[in-house]
Amino acid sequence: STGPWLVLAPHADDESMGMGGSLAKAAQQGIETYLWVLTDGALGGTASNLVEQRQREAREAGESLGMRGVQFLHQPDRQLRPHGALAQRLLDEIRVLKPSAVFFPGACELHPDHRGCALLAWQVLQRMGVDAPAAVSYEISTQSPVNCLVDITDVMEHKLRALQVYRSQLKQNNYVEIATALNKLRTFTLPTNIKWPEVFYRYSPVELAGTLASWATGKIAGMLAE
């Protein structure tokens, strides 16, 4: 996709974990990328200034990955739900930015905010109908159905640099190892020269016309039937 791209991240760091390498490649190719961090991340640590710290980290990571802008929507952490005002704001932003693609977490993610972000994006893009940009999901912590792969071997160092920016989160868990383990697992069946891939699912207009739940149920049922 030639861009611009709009990336929706439930929390500051999800964009780097899920698609940091692809964002770095996009910057190298002159594609403009923009990040929206949906929650305040207030439950991701104990620091008294945690929200402000995570915002600083997101801006630093965004700069490291060559992103053109970062915005924060300040929704309560672990309570992200699609609602009218938030959906309308996102819809208005998409109409102004006119992205060629909107990226959001996969439907099989375990964290409720990740799934809430996916539902929000799905509902907004569905409302746009034929005017909707490409709907693309990315993996953060859980494998989901995929139909696109990006070889990030040559920019993996950029992804790792962005992940190291999130010092507040690295105190909570080793997210660098988690992210790289998921990337490495995706090399299964790939040529040996692809050492680090990131994977995505690009939804067709027909798929986007249904519900996200029906898509996920149908996709998993289809895999079991193969």
mmCIF file with all atom_site columns, C-alpha atoms in Angstrom:
data_model
loop_
_atom_site.group_PDB
_atom_site.id
_atom_site.type_symbol
_atom_site.label_atom_id
_atom_site.label_alt_id
_atom_site.label_comp_id
_atom_site.label_asym_id
_atom_site.label_entity_id
_atom_site.label_seq_id
_atom_site.pdbx_PDB_ins_code
_atom_site.Cartn_x
_atom_site.Cartn_y
_atom_site.Cartn_z
_atom_site.occupancy
_atom_site.B_iso_or_equiv
_atom_site.pdbx_formal_charge
_atom_site.auth_seq_id
_atom_site.auth_comp_id
_atom_site.auth_asym_id
_atom_site.auth_atom_id
_atom_site.pdbx_PDB_model_num
ATOM 1   C CA . SER A 1 1   ? 0.000   0.000   0.000  1.00 0.00 ? 1   SER A CA 1
ATOM 2   C CA . THR A 1 2   ? 1.434   3.398   -0.975 1.00 0.00 ? 2   THR A CA 1
ATOM 3   C CA . GLY A 1 3   ? 0.154   5.222   2.083  1.00 0.00 ? 3   GLY A CA 1
ATOM 4   C CA . PRO A 1 4   ? -0.444  7.085   4.141  1.00 0.00 ? 4   PRO A CA 1
ATOM 5   C CA . TRP A 1 5   ? -0.980  4.464   6.810  1.00 0.00 ? 5   TRP A CA 1
ATOM 6   C CA . LEU A 1 6   ? -2.967  4.937   10.018 1.00 0.00 ? 6   LEU A CA 1
ATOM 7   C CA . VAL A 1 7   ? -1.942  2.546   12.800 1.00 0.00 ? 7   VAL A CA 1
ATOM 8   C CA . LEU A 1 8   ? -4.288  2.042   15.749 1.00 0.00 ? 8   LEU A CA 1
ATOM 9   C CA . ALA A 1 9   ? -2.509  0.803   18.864 1.00 0.00 ? 9   ALA A CA 1
ATOM 10  C CA . PRO A 1 10  ? -4.431  -0.095  22.019 1.00 0.00 ? 10  PRO A CA 1
ATOM 11  C CA . HIS A 1 11  ? -1.409  0.852   24.131 1.00 0.00 ? 11  HIS A CA 1
ATOM 12  C CA . ALA A 1 12  ? 1.867   2.647   23.588 1.00 0.00 ? 12  ALA A CA 1
ATOM 13  C CA . ASP A 1 13  ? 4.289   -0.130  22.481 1.00 0.00 ? 13  ASP A CA 1
ATOM 14  C CA . ASP A 1 14  ? 1.784   -2.351  20.624 1.00 0.00 ? 14  ASP A CA 1
ATOM 15  C CA . GLU A 1 15  ? 2.655   -0.718  17.298 1.00 0.00 ? 15  GLU A CA 1
ATOM 16  C CA . SER A 1 16  ? 6.356   -1.481  17.745 1.00 0.00 ? 16  SER A CA 1
ATOM 17  C CA . MET A 1 17  ? 5.764   -5.029  18.958 1.00 0.00 ? 17  MET A CA 1
ATOM 18  C CA . GLY A 1 18  ? 3.330   -5.836  16.187 1.00 0.00 ? 18  GLY A CA 1
ATOM 19  C CA . MET A 1 19  ? 4.643   -4.001  13.143 1.00 0.00 ? 19  MET A CA 1
ATOM 20  C CA . GLY A 1 20  ? 7.722   -1.978  14.055 1.00 0.00 ? 20  GLY A CA 1
ATOM 21  C CA . GLY A 1 21  ? 9.748   -3.528  11.260 1.00 0.00 ? 21  GLY A CA 1
ATOM 22  C CA . SER A 1 22  ? 7.074   -2.832  8.665  1.00 0.00 ? 22  SER A CA 1
ATOM 23  C CA . LEU A 1 23  ? 6.828   0.771   9.848  1.00 0.00 ? 23  LEU A CA 1
ATOM 24  C CA . ALA A 1 24  ? 10.591  1.151   9.468  1.00 0.00 ? 24  ALA A CA 1
ATOM 25  C CA . LYS A 1 25  ? 10.405  -0.262  5.931  1.00 0.00 ? 25  LYS A CA 1
ATOM 26  C CA . ALA A 1 26  ? 7.519   2.049   5.094  1.00 0.00 ? 26  ALA A CA 1
ATOM 27  C CA . ALA A 1 27  ? 9.591   5.057   6.173  1.00 0.00 ? 27  ALA A CA 1
ATOM 28  C CA . GLN A 1 28  ? 12.464  3.896   3.971  1.00 0.00 ? 28  GLN A CA 1
ATOM 29  C CA . GLN A 1 29  ? 10.062  3.696   1.026  1.00 0.00 ? 29  GLN A CA 1
ATOM 30  C CA . GLY A 1 30  ? 8.665   7.176   1.629  1.00 0.00 ? 30  GLY A CA 1
ATOM 31  C CA . ILE A 1 31  ? 5.298   6.019   2.965  1.00 0.00 ? 31  ILE A CA 1
ATOM 32  C CA . GLU A 1 32  ? 3.831   8.381   5.563  1.00 0.00 ? 32  GLU A CA 1
ATOM 33  C CA . THR A 1 33  ? 2.710   6.609   8.730  1.00 0.00 ? 33  THR A CA 1
ATOM 34  C CA . TYR A 1 34  ? 0.618   7.927   11.610 1.00 0.00 ? 34  TYR A CA 1
ATOM 35  C CA . LEU A 1 35  ? -0.052  6.396   15.023 1.00 0.00 ? 35  LEU A CA 1
ATOM 36  C CA . TRP A 1 36  ? -3.079  6.668   17.273 1.00 0.00 ? 36  TRP A CA 1
ATOM 37  C CA . VAL A 1 37  ? -2.600  5.300   20.807 1.00 0.00 ? 37  VAL A CA 1
ATOM 38  C CA . LEU A 1 38  ? -6.092  4.632   22.107 1.00 0.00 ? 38  LEU A CA 1
ATOM 39  C CA . THR A 1 39  ? -5.686  4.058   25.867 1.00 0.00 ? 39  THR A CA 1
ATOM 40  C CA . ASP A 1 40  ? -3.792  6.015   28.507 1.00 0.00 ? 40  ASP A CA 1
ATOM 41  C CA . GLY A 1 41  ? -1.827  2.908   29.585 1.00 0.00 ? 41  GLY A CA 1
ATOM 42  C CA . ALA A 1 42  ? -2.284  3.868   33.235 1.00 0.00 ? 42  ALA A CA 1
ATOM 43  C CA . LEU A 1 43  ? -2.314  0.248   34.429 1.00 0.00 ? 43  LEU A CA 1
ATOM 44  C CA . GLY A 1 44  ? 0.982   -0.675  32.786 1.00 0.00 ? 44  GLY A CA 1
ATOM 45  C CA . GLY A 1 45  ? 3.187   0.112   35.781 1.00 0.00 ? 45  GLY A CA 1
ATOM 46  C CA . THR A 1 46  ? 3.406   1.918   39.112 1.00 0.00 ? 46  THR A CA 1
ATOM 47  C CA . ALA A 1 47  ? 5.234   5.146   38.311 1.00 0.00 ? 47  ALA A CA 1
ATOM 48  C CA . SER A 1 48  ? 3.424   8.297   39.462 1.00 0.00 ? 48  SER A CA 1
ATOM 49  C CA . ASN A 1 49  ? 3.838   9.877   36.015 1.00 0.00 ? 49  ASN A CA 1
ATOM 50  C CA . LEU A 1 50  ? 3.261   6.669   34.035 1.00 0.00 ? 50  LEU A CA 1
ATOM 51  C CA . VAL A 1 51  ? 0.800   8.114   31.502 1.00 0.00 ? 51  VAL A CA 1
ATOM 52  C CA . GLU A 1 52  ? 3.139   10.968  30.607 1.00 0.00 ? 52  GLU A CA 1
ATOM 53  C CA . GLN A 1 53  ? 6.116   8.615   30.491 1.00 0.00 ? 53  GLN A CA 1
ATOM 54  C CA . ARG A 1 54  ? 4.385   6.242   28.107 1.00 0.00 ? 54  ARG A CA 1
ATOM 55  C CA . GLN A 1 55  ? 3.436   9.126   25.861 1.00 0.00 ? 55  GLN A CA 1
ATOM 56  C CA . ARG A 1 56  ? 7.059   10.280  25.736 1.00 0.00 ? 56  ARG A CA 1
ATOM 57  C CA . GLU A 1 57  ? 8.147   6.751   24.908 1.00 0.00 ? 57  GLU A CA 1
ATOM 58  C CA . ALA A 1 58  ? 5.581   6.473   22.114 1.00 0.00 ? 58  ALA A CA 1
ATOM 59  C CA . ARG A 1 59  ? 6.765   9.731   20.567 1.00 0.00 ? 59  ARG A CA 1
ATOM 60  C CA . GLU A 1 60  ? 10.389  8.575   20.798 1.00 0.00 ? 60  GLU A CA 1
ATOM 61  C CA . ALA A 1 61  ? 9.538   5.192   19.255 1.00 0.00 ? 61  ALA A CA 1
ATOM 62  C CA . GLY A 1 62  ? 7.512   6.874   16.537 1.00 0.00 ? 62  GLY A CA 1
ATOM 63  C CA . GLU A 1 63  ? 10.432  9.135   15.692 1.00 0.00 ? 63  GLU A CA 1
ATOM 64  C CA . SER A 1 64  ? 12.773  6.137   15.674 1.00 0.00 ? 64  SER A CA 1
ATOM 65  C CA . LEU A 1 65  ? 10.487  4.365   13.178 1.00 0.00 ? 65  LEU A CA 1
ATOM 66  C CA . GLY A 1 66  ? 10.097  7.426   10.962 1.00 0.00 ? 66  GLY A CA 1
ATOM 67  C CA . MET A 1 67  ? 6.432   8.017   11.757 1.00 0.00 ? 67  MET A CA 1
ATOM 68  C CA . ARG A 1 68  ? 4.981   11.387  10.810 1.00 0.00 ? 68  ARG A CA 1
ATOM 69  C CA . GLY A 1 69  ? 2.721   11.867  13.826 1.00 0.00 ? 69  GLY A CA 1
ATOM 70  C CA . VAL A 1 70  ? 1.487   10.344  17.088 1.00 0.00 ? 70  VAL A CA 1
ATOM 71  C CA . GLN A 1 71  ? -1.833  11.144  18.785 1.00 0.00 ? 71  GLN A CA 1
ATOM 72  C CA . PHE A 1 72  ? -3.268  9.963   22.109 1.00 0.00 ? 72  PHE A CA 1
ATOM 73  C CA . LEU A 1 73  ? -6.970  9.333   22.742 1.00 0.00 ? 73  LEU A CA 1
ATOM 74  C CA . HIS A 1 74  ? -6.721  8.820   26.540 1.00 0.00 ? 74  HIS A CA 1
ATOM 75  C CA . GLN A 1 75  ? -9.283  6.017   26.841 1.00 0.00 ? 75  GLN A CA 1
ATOM 76  C CA . PRO A 1 76  ? -9.165  4.145   30.202 1.00 0.00 ? 76  PRO A CA 1
ATOM 77  C CA . ASP A 1 77  ? -6.680  1.287   30.224 1.00 0.00 ? 77  ASP A CA 1
ATOM 78  C CA . ARG A 1 78  ? -8.308  -2.194  30.091 1.00 0.00 ? 78  ARG A CA 1
ATOM 79  C CA . GLN A 1 79  ? -11.691 -0.586  29.401 1.00 0.00 ? 79  GLN A CA 1
ATOM 80  C CA . LEU A 1 80  ? -11.410 0.098   25.669 1.00 0.00 ? 80  LEU A CA 1
ATOM 81  C CA . ARG A 1 81  ? -14.817 -0.343  24.087 1.00 0.00 ? 81  ARG A CA 1
ATOM 82  C CA . PRO A 1 82  ? -16.263 0.959   20.828 1.00 0.00 ? 82  PRO A CA 1
ATOM 83  C CA . HIS A 1 83  ? -18.618 3.841   21.594 1.00 0.00 ? 83  HIS A CA 1
ATOM 84  C CA . GLY A 1 84  ? -20.258 6.574   19.578 1.00 0.00 ? 84  GLY A CA 1
ATOM 85  C CA . ALA A 1 85  ? -18.003 9.529   20.328 1.00 0.00 ? 85  ALA A CA 1
ATOM 86  C CA . LEU A 1 86  ? -14.788 7.548   19.900 1.00 0.00 ? 86  LEU A CA 1
ATOM 87  C CA . ALA A 1 87  ? -16.011 5.935   16.677 1.00 0.00 ? 87  ALA A CA 1
ATOM 88  C CA . GLN A 1 88  ? -17.050 9.301   15.280 1.00 0.00 ? 88  GLN A CA 1
ATOM 89  C CA . ARG A 1 89  ? -13.676 10.827  16.104 1.00 0.00 ? 89  ARG A CA 1
ATOM 90  C CA . LEU A 1 90  ? -11.873 8.010   14.331 1.00 0.00 ? 90  LEU A CA 1
ATOM 91  C CA . LEU A 1 91  ? -14.220 8.267   11.370 1.00 0.00 ? 91  LEU A CA 1
ATOM 92  C CA . ASP A 1 92  ? -13.576 12.012  11.100 1.00 0.00 ? 92  ASP A CA 1
ATOM 93  C CA . GLU A 1 93  ? -9.805  11.463  11.309 1.00 0.00 ? 93  GLU A CA 1
ATOM 94  C CA . ILE A 1 94  ? -9.868  8.871   8.533  1.00 0.00 ? 94  ILE A CA 1
ATOM 95  C CA . ARG A 1 95  ? -11.874 11.174  6.292  1.00 0.00 ? 95  ARG A CA 1
ATOM 96  C CA . VAL A 1 96  ? -9.344  13.986  6.831  1.00 0.00 ? 96  VAL A CA 1
ATOM 97  C CA . LEU A 1 97  ? -6.165  11.888  6.588  1.00 0.00 ? 97  LEU A CA 1
ATOM 98  C CA . LYS A 1 98  ? -7.463  9.695   3.748  1.00 0.00 ? 98  LYS A CA 1
ATOM 99  C CA . PRO A 1 99  ? -5.166  6.766   4.564  1.00 0.00 ? 99  PRO A CA 1
ATOM 100 C CA . SER A 1 100 ? -4.754  3.978   2.076  1.00 0.00 ? 100 SER A CA 1
ATOM 101 C CA . ALA A 1 101 ? -4.798  1.463   4.953  1.00 0.00 ? 101 ALA A CA 1
ATOM 102 C CA . VAL A 1 102 ? -5.841  1.304   8.601  1.00 0.00 ? 102 VAL A CA 1
ATOM 103 C CA . PHE A 1 103 ? -3.983  -1.197  10.793 1.00 0.00 ? 103 PHE A CA 1
ATOM 104 C CA . PHE A 1 104 ? -5.425  -2.693  13.993 1.00 0.00 ? 104 PHE A CA 1
ATOM 105 C CA . PRO A 1 105 ? -4.827  -5.763  16.202 1.00 0.00 ? 105 PRO A CA 1
ATOM 106 C CA . GLY A 1 106 ? -5.999  -9.215  15.178 1.00 0.00 ? 106 GLY A CA 1
ATOM 107 C CA . ALA A 1 107 ? -9.318  -10.542 16.491 1.00 0.00 ? 107 ALA A CA 1
ATOM 108 C CA . CYS A 1 108 ? -7.668  -13.452 18.331 1.00 0.00 ? 108 CYS A CA 1
ATOM 109 C CA . GLU A 1 109 ? -5.597  -11.272 20.671 1.00 0.00 ? 109 GLU A CA 1
ATOM 110 C CA . LEU A 1 110 ? -5.924  -12.136 24.361 1.00 0.00 ? 110 LEU A CA 1
ATOM 111 C CA . HIS A 1 111 ? -5.886  -8.629  25.860 1.00 0.00 ? 111 HIS A CA 1
ATOM 112 C CA . PRO A 1 112 ? -9.392  -7.100  25.994 1.00 0.00 ? 112 PRO A CA 1
ATOM 113 C CA . ASP A 1 113 ? -8.111  -3.705  24.819 1.00 0.00 ? 113 ASP A CA 1
ATOM 114 C CA . HIS A 1 114 ? -6.569  -5.338  21.749 1.00 0.00 ? 114 HIS A CA 1
ATOM 115 C CA . ARG A 1 115 ? -9.909  -6.881  20.834 1.00 0.00 ? 115 ARG A CA 1
ATOM 116 C CA . GLY A 1 116 ? -11.705 -3.630  21.657 1.00 0.00 ? 116 GLY A CA 1
ATOM 117 C CA . CYS A 1 117 ? -9.414  -1.785  19.265 1.00 0.00 ? 117 CYS A CA 1
ATOM 118 C CA . ALA A 1 118 ? -10.142 -4.347  16.541 1.00 0.00 ? 118 ALA A CA 1
ATOM 119 C CA . LEU A 1 119 ? -13.896 -3.991  17.055 1.00 0.00 ? 119 LEU A CA 1
ATOM 120 C CA . LEU A 1 120 ? -13.671 -0.202  16.957 1.00 0.00 ? 120 LEU A CA 1
ATOM 121 C CA . ALA A 1 121 ? -11.706 -0.200  13.709 1.00 0.00 ? 121 ALA A CA 1
ATOM 122 C CA . TRP A 1 122 ? -14.019 -2.787  12.166 1.00 0.00 ? 122 TRP A CA 1
ATOM 123 C CA . GLN A 1 123 ? -17.172 -0.841  12.974 1.00 0.00 ? 123 GLN A CA 1
ATOM 124 C CA . VAL A 1 124 ? -15.776 2.444   11.667 1.00 0.00 ? 124 VAL A CA 1
ATOM 125 C CA . LEU A 1 125 ? -14.435 0.969   8.434  1.00 0.00 ? 125 LEU A CA 1
ATOM 126 C CA . GLN A 1 126 ? -17.654 -0.939  7.898  1.00 0.00 ? 126 GLN A CA 1
ATOM 127 C CA . ARG A 1 127 ? -19.617 2.315   8.204  1.00 0.00 ? 127 ARG A CA 1
ATOM 128 C CA . MET A 1 128 ? -17.478 3.818   5.452  1.00 0.00 ? 128 MET A CA 1
ATOM 129 C CA . GLY A 1 129 ? -18.577 1.155   2.964  1.00 0.00 ? 129 GLY A CA 1
ATOM 130 C CA . VAL A 1 130 ? -16.970 1.457   -0.463 1.00 0.00 ? 130 VAL A CA 1
ATOM 131 C CA . ASP A 1 131 ? -15.017 4.538   0.678  1.00 0.00 ? 131 ASP A CA 1
ATOM 132 C CA . ALA A 1 132 ? -13.160 2.612   3.390  1.00 0.00 ? 132 ALA A CA 1
ATOM 133 C CA . PRO A 1 133 ? -9.379  2.273   3.175  1.00 0.00 ? 133 PRO A CA 1
ATOM 134 C CA . ALA A 1 134 ? -7.835  -1.175  3.305  1.00 0.00 ? 134 ALA A CA 1
ATOM 135 C CA . ALA A 1 135 ? -8.507  -2.936  6.629  1.00 0.00 ? 135 ALA A CA 1
ATOM 136 C CA . VAL A 1 136 ? -5.386  -4.746  7.855  1.00 0.00 ? 136 VAL A CA 1
ATOM 137 C CA . SER A 1 137 ? -4.787  -6.500  11.175 1.00 0.00 ? 137 SER A CA 1
ATOM 138 C CA . TYR A 1 138 ? -1.425  -7.172  12.792 1.00 0.00 ? 138 TYR A CA 1
ATOM 139 C CA . GLU A 1 139 ? -0.208  -9.547  15.508 1.00 0.00 ? 139 GLU A CA 1
ATOM 140 C CA . ILE A 1 140 ? 0.908   -8.283  18.914 1.00 0.00 ? 140 ILE A CA 1
ATOM 141 C CA . SER A 1 141 ? 0.994   -11.236 21.289 1.00 0.00 ? 141 SER A CA 1
ATOM 142 C CA . THR A 1 142 ? -1.083  -13.994 19.712 1.00 0.00 ? 142 THR A CA 1
ATOM 143 C CA . GLN A 1 143 ? -1.030  -15.782 16.383 1.00 0.00 ? 143 GLN A CA 1
ATOM 144 C CA . SER A 1 144 ? -4.045  -14.979 14.222 1.00 0.00 ? 144 SER A CA 1
ATOM 145 C CA . PRO A 1 145 ? -5.070  -15.973 10.695 1.00 0.00 ? 145 PRO A CA 1
ATOM 146 C CA . VAL A 1 146 ? -2.842  -14.152 8.199  1.00 0.00 ? 146 VAL A CA 1
ATOM 147 C CA . ASN A 1 147 ? -2.615  -13.692 4.435  1.00 0.00 ? 147 ASN A CA 1
ATOM 148 C CA . CYS A 1 148 ? 0.276   -11.216 4.088  1.00 0.00 ? 148 CYS A CA 1
ATOM 149 C CA . LEU A 1 149 ? 3.923   -11.390 5.123  1.00 0.00 ? 149 LEU A CA 1
ATOM 150 C CA . VAL A 1 150 ? 6.591   -8.688  5.295  1.00 0.00 ? 150 VAL A CA 1
ATOM 151 C CA . ASP A 1 151 ? 10.255  -9.688  5.466  1.00 0.00 ? 151 ASP A CA 1
ATOM 152 C CA . ILE A 1 152 ? 11.759  -7.352  8.083  1.00 0.00 ? 152 ILE A CA 1
ATOM 153 C CA . THR A 1 153 ? 15.144  -9.077  8.273  1.00 0.00 ? 153 THR A CA 1
ATOM 154 C CA . ASP A 1 154 ? 16.993  -6.014  6.963  1.00 0.00 ? 154 ASP A CA 1
ATOM 155 C CA . VAL A 1 155 ? 15.268  -3.626  9.416  1.00 0.00 ? 155 VAL A CA 1
ATOM 156 C CA . MET A 1 156 ? 15.013  -5.822  12.513 1.00 0.00 ? 156 MET A CA 1
ATOM 157 C CA . GLU A 1 157 ? 17.530  -3.599  14.275 1.00 0.00 ? 157 GLU A CA 1
ATOM 158 C CA . HIS A 1 158 ? 15.131  -0.670  13.834 1.00 0.00 ? 158 HIS A CA 1
ATOM 159 C CA . LYS A 1 159 ? 12.311  -2.645  15.452 1.00 0.00 ? 159 LYS A CA 1
ATOM 160 C CA . LEU A 1 160 ? 14.527  -3.656  18.365 1.00 0.00 ? 160 LEU A CA 1
ATOM 161 C CA . ARG A 1 161 ? 15.643  -0.052  18.842 1.00 0.00 ? 161 ARG A CA 1
ATOM 162 C CA . ALA A 1 162 ? 12.026  1.107   18.999 1.00 0.00 ? 162 ALA A CA 1
ATOM 163 C CA . LEU A 1 163 ? 11.117  -1.605  21.502 1.00 0.00 ? 163 LEU A CA 1
ATOM 164 C CA . GLN A 1 164 ? 14.002  -0.628  23.771 1.00 0.00 ? 164 GLN A CA 1
ATOM 165 C CA . VAL A 1 165 ? 12.518  2.870   23.992 1.00 0.00 ? 165 VAL A CA 1
ATOM 166 C CA . TYR A 1 166 ? 9.643   1.530   26.097 1.00 0.00 ? 166 TYR A CA 1
ATOM 167 C CA . ARG A 1 167 ? 11.616  1.452   29.315 1.00 0.00 ? 167 ARG A CA 1
ATOM 168 C CA . SER A 1 168 ? 8.521   1.653   31.520 1.00 0.00 ? 168 SER A CA 1
ATOM 169 C CA . GLN A 1 169 ? 7.115   -1.499  29.933 1.00 0.00 ? 169 GLN A CA 1
ATOM 170 C CA . LEU A 1 170 ? 10.347  -3.472  29.924 1.00 0.00 ? 170 LEU A CA 1
ATOM 171 C CA . LYS A 1 171 ? 10.250  -3.214  33.722 1.00 0.00 ? 171 LYS A CA 1
ATOM 172 C CA . GLN A 1 172 ? 6.941   -5.127  33.660 1.00 0.00 ? 172 GLN A CA 1
ATOM 173 C CA . ASN A 1 173 ? 7.786   -7.915  31.212 1.00 0.00 ? 173 ASN A CA 1
ATOM 174 C CA . ASN A 1 174 ? 10.397  -8.853  28.628 1.00 0.00 ? 174 ASN A CA 1
ATOM 175 C CA . TYR A 1 175 ? 8.398   -7.623  25.679 1.00 0.00 ? 175 TYR A CA 1
ATOM 176 C CA . VAL A 1 176 ? 11.437  -7.674  23.404 1.00 0.00 ? 176 VAL A CA 1
ATOM 177 C CA . GLU A 1 177 ? 11.728  -11.442 23.766 1.00 0.00 ? 177 GLU A CA 1
ATOM 178 C CA . ILE A 1 178 ? 7.969   -11.888 23.402 1.00 0.00 ? 178 ILE A CA 1
ATOM 179 C CA . ALA A 1 179 ? 7.817   -9.875  20.184 1.00 0.00 ? 179 ALA A CA 1
ATOM 180 C CA . THR A 1 180 ? 10.881  -11.474 18.633 1.00 0.00 ? 180 THR A CA 1
ATOM 181 C CA . ALA A 1 181 ? 9.686   -14.969 19.597 1.00 0.00 ? 181 ALA A CA 1
ATOM 182 C CA . LEU A 1 182 ? 6.437   -14.385 17.698 1.00 0.00 ? 182 LEU A CA 1
ATOM 183 C CA . ASN A 1 183 ? 8.373   -13.083 14.701 1.00 0.00 ? 183 ASN A CA 1
ATOM 184 C CA . LYS A 1 184 ? 10.742  -16.056 14.776 1.00 0.00 ? 184 LYS A CA 1
ATOM 185 C CA . LEU A 1 185 ? 7.863   -18.534 15.054 1.00 0.00 ? 185 LEU A CA 1
ATOM 186 C CA . ARG A 1 186 ? 6.478   -17.141 11.802 1.00 0.00 ? 186 ARG A CA 1
ATOM 187 C CA . THR A 1 187 ? 9.585   -18.315 9.934  1.00 0.00 ? 187 THR A CA 1
ATOM 188 C CA . PHE A 1 188 ? 8.176   -21.850 10.077 1.00 0.00 ? 188 PHE A CA 1
ATOM 189 C CA . THR A 1 189 ? 8.010   -23.138 6.450  1.00 0.00 ? 189 THR A CA 1
ATOM 190 C CA . LEU A 1 190 ? 9.643   -19.951 5.082  1.00 0.00 ? 190 LEU A CA 1
ATOM 191 C CA . PRO A 1 191 ? 12.948  -19.833 3.162  1.00 0.00 ? 191 PRO A CA 1
ATOM 192 C CA . THR A 1 192 ? 15.955  -19.675 5.485  1.00 0.00 ? 192 THR A CA 1
ATOM 193 C CA . ASN A 1 193 ? 16.978  -16.229 4.238  1.00 0.00 ? 193 ASN A CA 1
ATOM 194 C CA . ILE A 1 194 ? 13.834  -14.736 5.857  1.00 0.00 ? 194 ILE A CA 1
ATOM 195 C CA . LYS A 1 195 ? 14.997  -14.584 9.443  1.00 0.00 ? 195 LYS A CA 1
ATOM 196 C CA . TRP A 1 196 ? 12.434  -12.096 10.767 1.00 0.00 ? 196 TRP A CA 1
ATOM 197 C CA . PRO A 1 197 ? 8.921   -11.720 9.287  1.00 0.00 ? 197 PRO A CA 1
ATOM 198 C CA . GLU A 1 198 ? 5.890   -9.733  10.404 1.00 0.00 ? 198 GLU A CA 1
ATOM 199 C CA . VAL A 1 199 ? 2.485   -10.984 9.317  1.00 0.00 ? 199 VAL A CA 1
ATOM 200 C CA . PHE A 1 200 ? -0.882  -9.361  8.620  1.00 0.00 ? 200 PHE A CA 1
ATOM 201 C CA . TYR A 1 201 ? -4.395  -10.103 7.432  1.00 0.00 ? 201 TYR A CA 1
ATOM 202 C CA . ARG A 1 202 ? -5.873  -7.852  4.766  1.00 0.00 ? 202 ARG A CA 1
ATOM 203 C CA . TYR A 1 203 ? -9.643  -8.133  4.807  1.00 0.00 ? 203 TYR A CA 1
ATOM 204 C CA . SER A 1 204 ? -11.661 -8.162  1.593  1.00 0.00 ? 204 SER A CA 1
ATOM 205 C CA . PRO A 1 205 ? -14.689 -5.876  1.209  1.00 0.00 ? 205 PRO A CA 1
ATOM 206 C CA . VAL A 1 206 ? -16.896 -8.968  1.415  1.00 0.00 ? 206 VAL A CA 1
ATOM 207 C CA . GLU A 1 207 ? -15.324 -9.970  4.737  1.00 0.00 ? 207 GLU A CA 1
ATOM 208 C CA . LEU A 1 208 ? -15.598 -6.434  6.089  1.00 0.00 ? 208 LEU A CA 1
ATOM 209 C CA . ALA A 1 209 ? -19.321 -6.399  5.292  1.00 0.00 ? 209 ALA A CA 1
ATOM 210 C CA . GLY A 1 210 ? -19.965 -9.025  7.978  1.00 0.00 ? 210 GLY A CA 1
ATOM 211 C CA . THR A 1 211 ? -19.196 -8.944  11.673 1.00 0.00 ? 211 THR A CA 1
ATOM 212 C CA . LEU A 1 212 ? -15.700 -9.433  13.060 1.00 0.00 ? 212 LEU A CA 1
ATOM 213 C CA . ALA A 1 213 ? -16.988 -12.264 15.249 1.00 0.00 ? 213 ALA A CA 1
ATOM 214 C CA . SER A 1 214 ? -18.478 -14.107 12.280 1.00 0.00 ? 214 SER A CA 1
ATOM 215 C CA . TRP A 1 215 ? -15.250 -13.669 10.320 1.00 0.00 ? 215 TRP A CA 1
ATOM 216 C CA . ALA A 1 216 ? -13.148 -15.079 13.170 1.00 0.00 ? 216 ALA A CA 1
ATOM 217 C CA . THR A 1 217 ? -15.516 -17.994 13.764 1.00 0.00 ? 217 THR A CA 1
ATOM 218 C CA . GLY A 1 218 ? -15.669 -18.826 10.076 1.00 0.00 ? 218 GLY A CA 1
ATOM 219 C CA . LYS A 1 219 ? -11.922 -18.561 9.601  1.00 0.00 ? 219 LYS A CA 1
ATOM 220 C CA . ILE A 1 220 ? -11.118 -20.849 12.521 1.00 0.00 ? 220 ILE A CA 1
ATOM 221 C CA . ALA A 1 221 ? -13.829 -23.328 11.496 1.00 0.00 ? 221 ALA A CA 1
ATOM 222 C CA . GLY A 1 222 ? -12.388 -23.358 7.986  1.00 0.00 ? 222 GLY A CA 1
ATOM 223 C CA . MET A 1 223 ? -8.906  -24.087 9.293  1.00 0.00 ? 223 MET A CA 1
ATOM 224 C CA . LEU A 1 224 ? -10.207 -27.008 11.361 1.00 0.00 ? 224 LEU A CA 1
ATOM 225 C CA . ALA A 1 225 ? -12.002 -28.401 8.348  1.00 0.00 ? 225 ALA A CA 1
ATOM 226 C CA . GLU A 1 226 ? -8.917  -28.457 6.131  1.00 0.00 ? 226 GLU A CA 1
#
